């Protein structure tokens, strides 16, 4: 294809490669975001000279896209903003009191400062600790919040590392690059703004926040519980503008702290043994980091066994509840491991647990890292012999991560699915409901799913399935969305990685996710990942040895819904969705069973299994060589005789490594066109086959199903 820039009718067309077009698309989107931010800045009477300079730079970028030389704009003389702007904020006016949503005044950024519009923020136990009044450095009134992400709106004098339109994460651990600490190469701590940050003010000793003319303190140099905040330049990490703020905002504190503690502080190596005390957000991040480091054994410790399923899904090999034992937990772990673990991590802030974490470390070389922050005035203790015999007690802040130089790389890891963030986002709420978010955190009501096990008469084995019940299920019967996972998966993958629960809670939809095949002793299997256990293909097998157990179609269509509707407050309204092999299952099951489902969608589905290697192998084994039998489980074939025109929603990543060989979405588009069947097929540049892709769009799918199920 060729592209002729508008306004240049006499210019010869220029050919562009697919990769060049993708790169141009990313740049255009970035430019669009920058222009939006600059428009907001002008509306707020920002530093207009700086804004116009940025517009000139953007014009240069646009000209660069069209092959034209950049043209600088003359810098006009325009009055710049010198007055405060209005911003909604959740203000802590007094300790122990609920936050109040008010409209505050935010003064313009001064030298070395940046005005940021916050798009998403997390709530953290540190915020709750300060709000409780137990924080000796807590100052009131203040704007709390230190896990956030947003877009630069305006920059103060001398700021060079960011510009309006840049996407950023505020940092409570600055990185100036010039102080003794930064230059040492030994720590991520920075003292450039520490003295004033601890006093709740900006580097010049004043605050940018006020309410009814009275000053309001900043918090940890971030104050992300405000629609607009002012942050020191040295406390901002510039990130990829394509990153999902709802997820990457969590890299501003807990997730980075946990993962960084593994890699930077403890330096866990492949094969090492690890014990993690406390399975809150930081503890789960430690588990994930230990898995990344290829630790040989990861022991997760918590008094709440409801957290164990998620810990296992993130990599824990053992889960231990201290309440189940009649001796100290350190003795339990030493007995489990022989001499103790190579590394232990205390993620709670309990000084007694800190001692136990040290004393379960391996004699001679074991390390224990303190991450949790204990209350003011508390002290840790142990027998000196524990240290004399080679154990090391260590501490970490922000996981040893240098925010400005290293955090952007972690954002890239998250975008590529190397860091899982979706499981940490348990609820999504408007700012007005922030007190409810604190209550949920105090009550430990992170959204989770429960796993059930039953004897399946259809499959002839025990089967697991996960169920998420939203809060509305306590008072009413709700529709059910059945989720089918892909090759090698279990019921755990979706509930742990997709982040679907918060959207299901928003729309009042029960989510049920079964295992992907029959399993257990006596169930036929194959050494390959794409056949046998974990690869049931949601069909009824007719060939030996598979026919005895592999009847996933009937299990999903009949037995499982009957069980769910008898045991849970399900209304009988059903939707179905899935990923990869599960997307194939969702499409074929909906098409084969008209009237049984009100909605259907799929991520990266195998749309024509009879014409791709995965399907040909599975169908030959399960159904035999007759391709007429295969057509009964091929969506592109079923569409030609479908009696119900149920609209299909399909999302597909264009960077999916299986796109051309196994998935072939164009075959679904052609089949729907021939059958005049309604299809919404969305192709997404840059997305692969991972659950990061699913997590990025699962909210839209659940909304799609909710409209059909409740309409």
Short mmCIF file of N, CA and C in Angstrom, two decimals, residues 472-473 476-481 508-510 568-573:
data_model
loop_
_atom_site.label_atom_id
_atom_site.label_comp_id
_atom_site.label_asym_id
_atom_site.label_seq_id
_atom_site.Cartn_x
_atom_site.Cartn_y
_atom_site.Cartn_z
N UNK A 472 -23.33 -8.41 44.79
CA UNK A 472 -24.78 -8.43 44.56
C UNK A 472 -25.37 -9.81 44.78
N UNK A 473 -24.53 -10.85 44.75
CA UNK A 473 -25.02 -12.23 44.91
C UNK A 473 -25.55 -12.49 46.32
N UNK A 476 -29.42 -11.17 45.47
CA UNK A 476 -30.19 -11.45 44.25
C UNK A 476 -29.51 -12.54 43.42
N UNK A 477 -30.29 -13.12 42.52
CA UNK A 477 -29.77 -14.12 41.60
C UNK A 477 -29.20 -13.39 40.38
N UNK A 478 -28.04 -13.86 39.92
CA UNK A 478 -27.30 -13.14 38.89
C UNK A 478 -27.00 -14.03 37.69
N UNK A 479 -26.76 -13.42 36.53
CA UNK A 479 -26.34 -14.19 35.36
C UNK A 479 -24.92 -14.72 35.54
N UNK A 480 -24.57 -15.72 34.76
CA UNK A 480 -23.27 -16.37 34.88
C UNK A 480 -22.52 -16.27 33.56
N UNK A 481 -21.25 -15.88 33.64
CA UNK A 481 -20.35 -15.93 32.49
C UNK A 481 -19.41 -17.11 32.68
N UNK A 508 -22.28 -6.97 38.20
CA UNK A 508 -23.14 -7.95 38.83
C UNK A 508 -23.25 -9.25 38.05
N UNK A 509 -22.10 -9.82 37.70
CA UNK A 509 -22.06 -11.06 36.92
C UNK A 509 -21.23 -12.10 37.68
N UNK A 510 -21.76 -13.30 37.85
CA UNK A 510 -21.00 -14.41 38.40
C UNK A 510 -20.06 -14.93 37.32
N UNK A 568 -25.44 -22.09 43.65
CA UNK A 568 -25.14 -20.67 43.76
C UNK A 568 -26.35 -19.84 43.30
N UNK A 569 -26.39 -18.56 43.66
CA UNK A 569 -27.53 -17.71 43.28
C UNK A 569 -27.48 -17.30 41.81
N UNK A 570 -27.51 -18.28 40.92
CA UNK A 570 -27.46 -18.04 39.48
C UNK A 570 -28.86 -17.95 38.91
N UNK A 571 -29.07 -17.02 38.00
CA UNK A 571 -30.40 -16.76 37.47
C UNK A 571 -30.79 -17.68 36.33
N UNK A 572 -29.84 -18.39 35.76
CA UNK A 572 -30.12 -19.21 34.59
C UNK A 572 -29.79 -18.53 33.28
N UNK A 573 -29.41 -17.23 33.33
CA UNK A 573 -28.95 -16.51 32.14
C UNK A 573 -27.46 -16.75 32.01
#
